[in-house]
Structures are given as C-alpha cells and as structure tokens.
PDB file of C-alpha atoms in Angstrom:
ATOM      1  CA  UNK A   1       0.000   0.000   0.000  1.00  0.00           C
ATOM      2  CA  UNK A   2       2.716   2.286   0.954  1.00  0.00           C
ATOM      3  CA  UNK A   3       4.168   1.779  -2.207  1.00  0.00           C
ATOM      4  CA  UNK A   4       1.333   2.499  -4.164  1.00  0.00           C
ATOM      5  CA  UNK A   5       0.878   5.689  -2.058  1.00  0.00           C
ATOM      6  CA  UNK A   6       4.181   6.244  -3.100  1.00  0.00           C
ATOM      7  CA  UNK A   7       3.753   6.084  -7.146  1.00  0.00           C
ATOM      8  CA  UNK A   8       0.562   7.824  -7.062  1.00  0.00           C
ATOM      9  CA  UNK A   9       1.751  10.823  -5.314  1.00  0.00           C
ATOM     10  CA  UNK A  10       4.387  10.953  -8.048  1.00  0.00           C
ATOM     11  CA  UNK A  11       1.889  11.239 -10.698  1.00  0.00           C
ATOM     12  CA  UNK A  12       0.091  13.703  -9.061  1.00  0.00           C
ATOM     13  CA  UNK A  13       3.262  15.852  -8.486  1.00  0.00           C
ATOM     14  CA  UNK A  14       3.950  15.345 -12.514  1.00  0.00           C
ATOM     15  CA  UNK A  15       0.969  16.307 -13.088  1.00  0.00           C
ATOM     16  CA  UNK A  16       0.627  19.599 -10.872  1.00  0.00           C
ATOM     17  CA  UNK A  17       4.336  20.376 -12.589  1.00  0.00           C
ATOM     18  CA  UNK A  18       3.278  19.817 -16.520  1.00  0.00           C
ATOM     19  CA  UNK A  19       0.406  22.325 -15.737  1.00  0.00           C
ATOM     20  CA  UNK A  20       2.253  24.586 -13.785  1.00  0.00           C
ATOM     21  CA  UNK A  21       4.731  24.733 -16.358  1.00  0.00           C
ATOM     22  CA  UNK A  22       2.197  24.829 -19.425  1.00  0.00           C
ATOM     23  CA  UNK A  23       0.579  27.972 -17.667  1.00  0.00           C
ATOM     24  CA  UNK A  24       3.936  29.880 -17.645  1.00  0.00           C
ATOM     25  CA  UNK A  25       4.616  29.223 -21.248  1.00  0.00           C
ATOM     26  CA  UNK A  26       1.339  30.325 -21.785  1.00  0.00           C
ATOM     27  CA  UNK A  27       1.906  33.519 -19.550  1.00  0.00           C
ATOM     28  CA  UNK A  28       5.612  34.235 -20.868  1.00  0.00           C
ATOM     29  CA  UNK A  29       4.456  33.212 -24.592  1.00  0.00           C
ATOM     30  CA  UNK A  30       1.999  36.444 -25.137  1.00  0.00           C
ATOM     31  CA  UNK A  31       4.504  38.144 -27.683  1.00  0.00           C
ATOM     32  CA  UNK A  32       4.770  34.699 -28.984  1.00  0.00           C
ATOM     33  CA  UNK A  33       0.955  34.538 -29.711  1.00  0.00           C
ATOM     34  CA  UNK A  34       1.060  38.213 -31.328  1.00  0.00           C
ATOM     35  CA  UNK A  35       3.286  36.882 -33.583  1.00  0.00           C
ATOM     36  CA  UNK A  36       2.048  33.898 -34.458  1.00  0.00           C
ATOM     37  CA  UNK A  37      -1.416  36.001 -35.176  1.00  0.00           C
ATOM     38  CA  UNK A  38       0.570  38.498 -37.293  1.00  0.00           C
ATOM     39  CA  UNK A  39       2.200  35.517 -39.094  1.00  0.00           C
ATOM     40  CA  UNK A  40      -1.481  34.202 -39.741  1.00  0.00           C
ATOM     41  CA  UNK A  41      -2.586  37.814 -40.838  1.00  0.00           C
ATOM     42  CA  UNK A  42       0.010  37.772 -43.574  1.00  0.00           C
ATOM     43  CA  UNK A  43      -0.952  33.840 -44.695  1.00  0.00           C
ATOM     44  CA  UNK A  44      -4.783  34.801 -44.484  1.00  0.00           C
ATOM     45  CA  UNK A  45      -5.197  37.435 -47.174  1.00  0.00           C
ATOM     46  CA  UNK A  46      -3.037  40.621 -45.905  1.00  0.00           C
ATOM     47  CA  UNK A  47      -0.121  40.507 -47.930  1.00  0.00           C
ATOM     48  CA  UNK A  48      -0.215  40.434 -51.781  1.00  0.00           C
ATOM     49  CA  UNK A  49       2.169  40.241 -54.689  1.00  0.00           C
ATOM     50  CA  UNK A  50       2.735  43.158 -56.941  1.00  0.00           C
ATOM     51  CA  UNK A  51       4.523  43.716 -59.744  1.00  0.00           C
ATOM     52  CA  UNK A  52       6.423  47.102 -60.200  1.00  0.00           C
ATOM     53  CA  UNK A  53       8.133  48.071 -63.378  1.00  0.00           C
ATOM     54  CA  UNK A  54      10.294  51.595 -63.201  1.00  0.00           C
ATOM     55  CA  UNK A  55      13.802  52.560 -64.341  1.00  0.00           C
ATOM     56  CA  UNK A  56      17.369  53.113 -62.892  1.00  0.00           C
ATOM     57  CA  UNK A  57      19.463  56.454 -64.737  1.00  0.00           C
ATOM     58  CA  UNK A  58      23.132  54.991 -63.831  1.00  0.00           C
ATOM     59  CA  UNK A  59      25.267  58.199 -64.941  1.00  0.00           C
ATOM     60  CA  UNK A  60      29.014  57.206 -64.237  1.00  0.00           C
ATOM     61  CA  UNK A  61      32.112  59.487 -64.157  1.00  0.00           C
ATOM     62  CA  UNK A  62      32.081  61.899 -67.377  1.00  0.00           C
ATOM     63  CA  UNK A  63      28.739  62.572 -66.959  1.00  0.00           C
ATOM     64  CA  UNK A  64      27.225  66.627 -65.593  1.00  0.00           C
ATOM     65  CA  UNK A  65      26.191  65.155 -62.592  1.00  0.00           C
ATOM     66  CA  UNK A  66      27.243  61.696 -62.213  1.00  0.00           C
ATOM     67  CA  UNK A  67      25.557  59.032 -59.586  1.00  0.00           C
ATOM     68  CA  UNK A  68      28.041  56.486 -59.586  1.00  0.00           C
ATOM     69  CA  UNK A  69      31.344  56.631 -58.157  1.00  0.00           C
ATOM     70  CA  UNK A  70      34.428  54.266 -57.825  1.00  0.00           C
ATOM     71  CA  UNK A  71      35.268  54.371 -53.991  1.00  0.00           C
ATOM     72  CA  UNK A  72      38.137  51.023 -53.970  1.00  0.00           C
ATOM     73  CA  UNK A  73      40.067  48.876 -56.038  1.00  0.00           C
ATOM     74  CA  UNK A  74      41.968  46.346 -55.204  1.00  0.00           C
ATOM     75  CA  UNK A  75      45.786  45.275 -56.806  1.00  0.00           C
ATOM     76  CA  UNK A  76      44.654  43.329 -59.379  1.00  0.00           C
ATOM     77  CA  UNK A  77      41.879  45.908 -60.665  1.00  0.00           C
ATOM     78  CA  UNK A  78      43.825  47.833 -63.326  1.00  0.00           C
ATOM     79  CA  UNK A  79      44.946  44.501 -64.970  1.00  0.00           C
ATOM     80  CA  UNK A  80      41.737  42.771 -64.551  1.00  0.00           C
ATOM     81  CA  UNK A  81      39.290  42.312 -67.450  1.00  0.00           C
ATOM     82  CA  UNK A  82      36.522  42.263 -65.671  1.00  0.00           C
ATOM     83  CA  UNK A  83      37.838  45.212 -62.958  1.00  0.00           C
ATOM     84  CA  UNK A  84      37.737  42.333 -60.104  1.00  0.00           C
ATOM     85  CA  UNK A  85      37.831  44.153 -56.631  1.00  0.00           C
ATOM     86  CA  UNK A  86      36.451  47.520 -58.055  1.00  0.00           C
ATOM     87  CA  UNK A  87      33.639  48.735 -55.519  1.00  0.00           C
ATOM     88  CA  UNK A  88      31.086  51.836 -56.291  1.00  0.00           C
ATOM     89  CA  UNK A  89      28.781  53.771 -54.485  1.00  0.00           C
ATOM     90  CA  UNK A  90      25.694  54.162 -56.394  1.00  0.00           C
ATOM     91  CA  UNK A  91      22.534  57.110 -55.646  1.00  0.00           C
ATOM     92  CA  UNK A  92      20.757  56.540 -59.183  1.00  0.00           C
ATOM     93  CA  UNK A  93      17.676  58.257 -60.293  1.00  0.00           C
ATOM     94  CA  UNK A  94      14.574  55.729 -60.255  1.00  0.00           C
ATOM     95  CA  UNK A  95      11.687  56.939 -62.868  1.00  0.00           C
ATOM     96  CA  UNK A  96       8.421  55.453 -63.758  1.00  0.00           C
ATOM     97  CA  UNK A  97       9.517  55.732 -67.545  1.00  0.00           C
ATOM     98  CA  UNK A  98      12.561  54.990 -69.365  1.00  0.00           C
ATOM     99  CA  UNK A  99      13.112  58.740 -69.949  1.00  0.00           C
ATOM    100  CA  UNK A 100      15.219  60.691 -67.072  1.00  0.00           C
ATOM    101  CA  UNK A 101      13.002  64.016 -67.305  1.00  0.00           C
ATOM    102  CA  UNK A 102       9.707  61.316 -66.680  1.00  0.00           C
ATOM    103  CA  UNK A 103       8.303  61.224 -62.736  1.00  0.00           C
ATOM    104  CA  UNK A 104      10.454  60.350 -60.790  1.00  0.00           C
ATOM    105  CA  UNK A 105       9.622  57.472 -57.676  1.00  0.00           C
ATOM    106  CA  UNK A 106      12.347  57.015 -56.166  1.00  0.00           C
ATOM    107  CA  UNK A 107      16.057  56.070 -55.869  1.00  0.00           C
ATOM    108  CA  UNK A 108      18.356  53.188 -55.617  1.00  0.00           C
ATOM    109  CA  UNK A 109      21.126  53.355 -53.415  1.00  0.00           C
ATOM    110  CA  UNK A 110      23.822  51.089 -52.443  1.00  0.00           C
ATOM    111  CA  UNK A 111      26.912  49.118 -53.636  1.00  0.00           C
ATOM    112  CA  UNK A 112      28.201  47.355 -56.310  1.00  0.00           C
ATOM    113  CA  UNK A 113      31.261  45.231 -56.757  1.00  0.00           C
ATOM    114  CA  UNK A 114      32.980  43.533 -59.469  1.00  0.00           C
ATOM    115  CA  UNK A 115      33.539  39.950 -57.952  1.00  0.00           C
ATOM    116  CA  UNK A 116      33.900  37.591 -61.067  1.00  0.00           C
ATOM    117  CA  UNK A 117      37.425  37.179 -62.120  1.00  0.00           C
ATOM    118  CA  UNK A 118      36.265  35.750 -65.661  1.00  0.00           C
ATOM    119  CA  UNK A 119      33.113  37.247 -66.685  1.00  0.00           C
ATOM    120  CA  UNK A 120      31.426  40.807 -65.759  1.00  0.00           C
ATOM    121  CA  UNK A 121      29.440  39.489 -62.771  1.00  0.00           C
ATOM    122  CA  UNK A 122      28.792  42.404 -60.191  1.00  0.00           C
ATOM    123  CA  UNK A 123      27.914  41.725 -56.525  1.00  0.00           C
ATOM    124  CA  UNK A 124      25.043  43.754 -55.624  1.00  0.00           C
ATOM    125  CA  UNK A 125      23.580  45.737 -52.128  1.00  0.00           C
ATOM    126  CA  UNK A 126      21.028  47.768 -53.050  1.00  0.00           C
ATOM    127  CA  UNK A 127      18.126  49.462 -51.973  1.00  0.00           C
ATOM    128  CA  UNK A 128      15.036  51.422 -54.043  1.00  0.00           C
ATOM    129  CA  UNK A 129      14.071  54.157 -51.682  1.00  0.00           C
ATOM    130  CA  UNK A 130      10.326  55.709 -52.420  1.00  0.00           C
ATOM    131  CA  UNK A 131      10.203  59.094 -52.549  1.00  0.00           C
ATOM    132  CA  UNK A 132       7.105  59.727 -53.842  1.00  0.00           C
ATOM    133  CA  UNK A 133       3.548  58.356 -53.857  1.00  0.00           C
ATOM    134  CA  UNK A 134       1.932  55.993 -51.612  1.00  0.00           C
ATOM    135  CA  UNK A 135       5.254  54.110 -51.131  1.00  0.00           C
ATOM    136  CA  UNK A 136       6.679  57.198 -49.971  1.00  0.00           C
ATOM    137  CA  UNK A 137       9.250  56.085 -47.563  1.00  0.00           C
ATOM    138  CA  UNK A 138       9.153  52.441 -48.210  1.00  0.00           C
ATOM    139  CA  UNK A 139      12.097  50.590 -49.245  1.00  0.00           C
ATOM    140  CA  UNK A 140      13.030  47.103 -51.290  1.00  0.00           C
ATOM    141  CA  UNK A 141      16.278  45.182 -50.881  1.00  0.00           C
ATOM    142  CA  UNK A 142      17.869  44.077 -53.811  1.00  0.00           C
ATOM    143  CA  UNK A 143      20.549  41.978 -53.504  1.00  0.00           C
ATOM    144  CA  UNK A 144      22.261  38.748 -55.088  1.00  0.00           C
ATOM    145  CA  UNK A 145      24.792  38.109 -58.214  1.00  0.00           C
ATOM    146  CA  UNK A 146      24.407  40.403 -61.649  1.00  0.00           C
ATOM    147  CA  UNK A 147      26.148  39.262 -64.555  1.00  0.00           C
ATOM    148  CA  UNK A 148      25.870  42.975 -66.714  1.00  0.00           C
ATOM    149  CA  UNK A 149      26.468  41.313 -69.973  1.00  0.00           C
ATOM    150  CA  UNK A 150      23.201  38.693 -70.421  1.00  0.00           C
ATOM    151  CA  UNK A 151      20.393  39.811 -71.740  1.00  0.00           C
ATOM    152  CA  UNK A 152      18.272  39.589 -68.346  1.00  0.00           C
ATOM    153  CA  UNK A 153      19.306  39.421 -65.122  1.00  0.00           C
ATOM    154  CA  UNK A 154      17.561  37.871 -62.055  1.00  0.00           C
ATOM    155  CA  UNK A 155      18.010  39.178 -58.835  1.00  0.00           C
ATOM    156  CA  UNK A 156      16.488  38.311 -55.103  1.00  0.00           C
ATOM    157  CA  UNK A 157      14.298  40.736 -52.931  1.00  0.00           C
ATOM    158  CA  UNK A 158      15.590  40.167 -49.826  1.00  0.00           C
ATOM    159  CA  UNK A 159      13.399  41.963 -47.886  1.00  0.00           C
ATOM    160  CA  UNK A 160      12.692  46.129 -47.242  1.00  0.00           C
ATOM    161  CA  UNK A 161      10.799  48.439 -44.697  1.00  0.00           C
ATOM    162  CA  UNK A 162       7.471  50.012 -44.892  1.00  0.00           C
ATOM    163  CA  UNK A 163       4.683  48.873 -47.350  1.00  0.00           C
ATOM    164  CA  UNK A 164       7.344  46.016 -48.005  1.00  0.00           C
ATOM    165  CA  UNK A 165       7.900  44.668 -44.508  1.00  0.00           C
ATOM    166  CA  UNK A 166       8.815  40.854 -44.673  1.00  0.00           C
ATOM    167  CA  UNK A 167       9.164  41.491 -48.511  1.00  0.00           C
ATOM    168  CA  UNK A 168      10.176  38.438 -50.860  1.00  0.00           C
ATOM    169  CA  UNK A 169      10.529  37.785 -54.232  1.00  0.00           C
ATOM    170  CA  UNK A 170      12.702  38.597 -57.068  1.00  0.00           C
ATOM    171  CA  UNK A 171      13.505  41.487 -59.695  1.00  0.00           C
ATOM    172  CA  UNK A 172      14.164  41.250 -63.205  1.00  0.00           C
ATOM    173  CA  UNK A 173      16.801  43.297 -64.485  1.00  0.00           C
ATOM    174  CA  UNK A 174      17.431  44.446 -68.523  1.00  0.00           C
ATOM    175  CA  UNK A 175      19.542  47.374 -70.253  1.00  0.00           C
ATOM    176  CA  UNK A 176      17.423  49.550 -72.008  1.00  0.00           C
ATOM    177  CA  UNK A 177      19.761  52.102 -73.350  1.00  0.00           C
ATOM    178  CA  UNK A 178      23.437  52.104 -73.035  1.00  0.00           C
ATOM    179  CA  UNK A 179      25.805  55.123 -74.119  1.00  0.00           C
ATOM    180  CA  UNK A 180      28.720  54.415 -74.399  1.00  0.00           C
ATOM    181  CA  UNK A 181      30.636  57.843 -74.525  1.00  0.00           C
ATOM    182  CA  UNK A 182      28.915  59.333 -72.186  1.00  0.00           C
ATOM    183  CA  UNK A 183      28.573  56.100 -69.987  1.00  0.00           C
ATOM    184  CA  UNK A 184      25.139  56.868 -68.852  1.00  0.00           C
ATOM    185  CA  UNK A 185      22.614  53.353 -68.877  1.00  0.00           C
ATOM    186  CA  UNK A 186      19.043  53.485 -68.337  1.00  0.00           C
ATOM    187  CA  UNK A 187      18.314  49.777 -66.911  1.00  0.00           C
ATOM    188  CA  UNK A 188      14.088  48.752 -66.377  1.00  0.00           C
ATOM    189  CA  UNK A 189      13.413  46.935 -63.433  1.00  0.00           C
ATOM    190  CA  UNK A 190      10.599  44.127 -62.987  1.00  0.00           C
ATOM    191  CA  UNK A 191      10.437  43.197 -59.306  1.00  0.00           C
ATOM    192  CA  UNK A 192       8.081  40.509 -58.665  1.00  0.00           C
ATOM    193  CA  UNK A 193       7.421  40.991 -54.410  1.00  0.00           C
ATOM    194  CA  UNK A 194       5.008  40.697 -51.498  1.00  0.00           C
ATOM    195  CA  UNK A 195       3.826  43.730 -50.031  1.00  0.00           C
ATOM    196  CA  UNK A 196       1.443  44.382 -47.200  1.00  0.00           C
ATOM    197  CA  UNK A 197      -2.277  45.107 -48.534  1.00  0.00           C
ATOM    198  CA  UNK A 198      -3.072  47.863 -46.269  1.00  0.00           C
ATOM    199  CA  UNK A 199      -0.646  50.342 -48.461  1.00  0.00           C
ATOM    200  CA  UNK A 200      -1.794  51.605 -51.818  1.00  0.00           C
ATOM    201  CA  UNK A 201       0.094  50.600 -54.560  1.00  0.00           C
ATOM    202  CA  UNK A 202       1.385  53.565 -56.434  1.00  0.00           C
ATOM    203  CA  UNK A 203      -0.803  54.642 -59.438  1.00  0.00           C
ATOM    204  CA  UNK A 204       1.915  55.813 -61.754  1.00  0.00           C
ATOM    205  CA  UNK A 205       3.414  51.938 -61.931  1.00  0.00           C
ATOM    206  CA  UNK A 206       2.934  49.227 -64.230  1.00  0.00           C
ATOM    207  CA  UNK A 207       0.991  46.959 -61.820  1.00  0.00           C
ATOM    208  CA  UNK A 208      -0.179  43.382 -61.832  1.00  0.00           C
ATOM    209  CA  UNK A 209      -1.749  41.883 -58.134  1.00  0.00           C
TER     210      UNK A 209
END
C-alpha cells in the first residue's frame, strides 16, 4: 500500500508540474501569440504580390552630374578584365519611364562590386528608396549576383521596410539604353514581391496583383 501511495503521489506531483509549467509558457508566450497572429494575418489574405516596373538612370564618371562613383580597387583591378575588386557607391535616379526628365519614384542606393574574375558578374547591395507616392518612404532590398552582360538578369528581394515589410521575391533586371561615350545606362526593373495590402500601390506603376 505504501508503495502504491508512493507512485501515485508521483503522478500527481507530474501532473501539478506539466500544468504549472504549461501555464507559464502560456503567460511568458503572449509576444509569442502576437506573432504567431501576425504571421497568420500575412498567410490569411493581408499581404499580396505586386509587380512594379520603373527605371534606374546609372550616370558614371564623365557625366554633368554623375551618380556612380568608384570608392576602392583592389591590386589586381587595373589589370583585370573584368575590374575584379572595383567597388562603387551608387545614388541613381529611379523613374516610372525609361526617360530621365519622366516622374520620378524614387532612388536606388547602395553598392556594387565587381567579384567575377572571368566574366562581368557584379555583386550587388542595393536598396530602391520611395520618394514619392503611396510608397513614400518604403524601401526594397535588392541583392544577389548580376552578370551585366546577359540579356536579363535575375536578382532576389531580400526583404525592405514600410509597405514592403517581410518582402520576398525577385527582380528582373534588362539594359534599355546604353551610351557608351557618355557612360550613362538606363536599366528597367521588374520586381516581382510581397507587399502588405493595407498600403496603396502607387498609381503611376505598371501593376499586376
């Protein structure tokens, strides 16, 4: 009987302890059930994808006002056919049509560095920074690999702020004028991304939801 006494108070004591400690997780996890909500908020209907279409003005050294500047090289960069270790700072004009006098959106802002010893690939850090319309303020993340010379290049979204909190997707990037004595490219974007519902999308872009 004793012993029986015995196993039974056990259980009861690893009982008490399993809800004791299920009512603290329950009591510490209150953040934790926010987020999972907000999580569900996102899955159930809140964020969208949207397609935006605009266009980067990359004006280089040479140019009136240029927007891209070489800030490092590295030994090997004068002798390099592909400039491997050259790094620029880029504050490029973003436009909702290819011309540069068209309305402008935005910027994109970042870095760019030649990392392929055999081909033109460029490392990229950049981010598109809305200046005007109901994105004002928002920002996209574009990062990821950028070989210049193929046709079309795809790039990740790796995230942004604003309207484009917890952003994903992926960008499409294309020349669409290049000239070459004056070095100035105009280069159309197609960034395929989620976005959170409860912003507008901006009416002066190409837009598929």
């Amino acid at each position: 009987m004793a012993k029986q006494g015995t196993i039974g108070l056990i259980l009861i004591i690893s009982y008490l302890s399993v809800l004791t400690a299920g009512m603290y997780a329950k009591k510490q996890g209150r953040s934790g059930y926010e987020e999972t909500n907000f999580l569900r908020d996102i899955c159930g209907g809140k964020e969208k994808v949207v397609r935006l279409r605009c266009y980067v003005h990359d004006l280089r050294v040479g140019n009136e006002n240029p927007t891209v500047y070489t800030v490092a090289t590295a030994s090997i960069t004068p002798n390099s056919p592909t400039s491997f270790g050259s790094i620029n700072v880029v504050d490029d004009l973003v436009t909702a049509e290819p011309s540069i006098n068209s309305t402008e959106i935005g910027r994109i802002q970042g870095l760019t560095t030649s990392a392929d010893l055999s081909v033109n690939g460029v490392a990229l850090n950049l981010n598109i920074y809305f200046t005007a319309g109901r994105f004002n303020g928002s920002t996209i993340s574009i990062l990821g690999r950028n070989q210049v010379m193929n046709p079309q290049r795809e790039l990740p979204v790796a995230g942004g702020t604003g309207a484009f909190r917890f952003a994903r997707g992926y960008a499409y990037q294309t020349t669409y004028s290049y000239d070459t004595v004056t070095s100035y490219a105009v280069m159309e974007f197609n960034i395929y991304t989620t976005y959170n519902s409860k912003f507008n999308v901006l009416d002066n872009f190409d837009i598929d939801i």
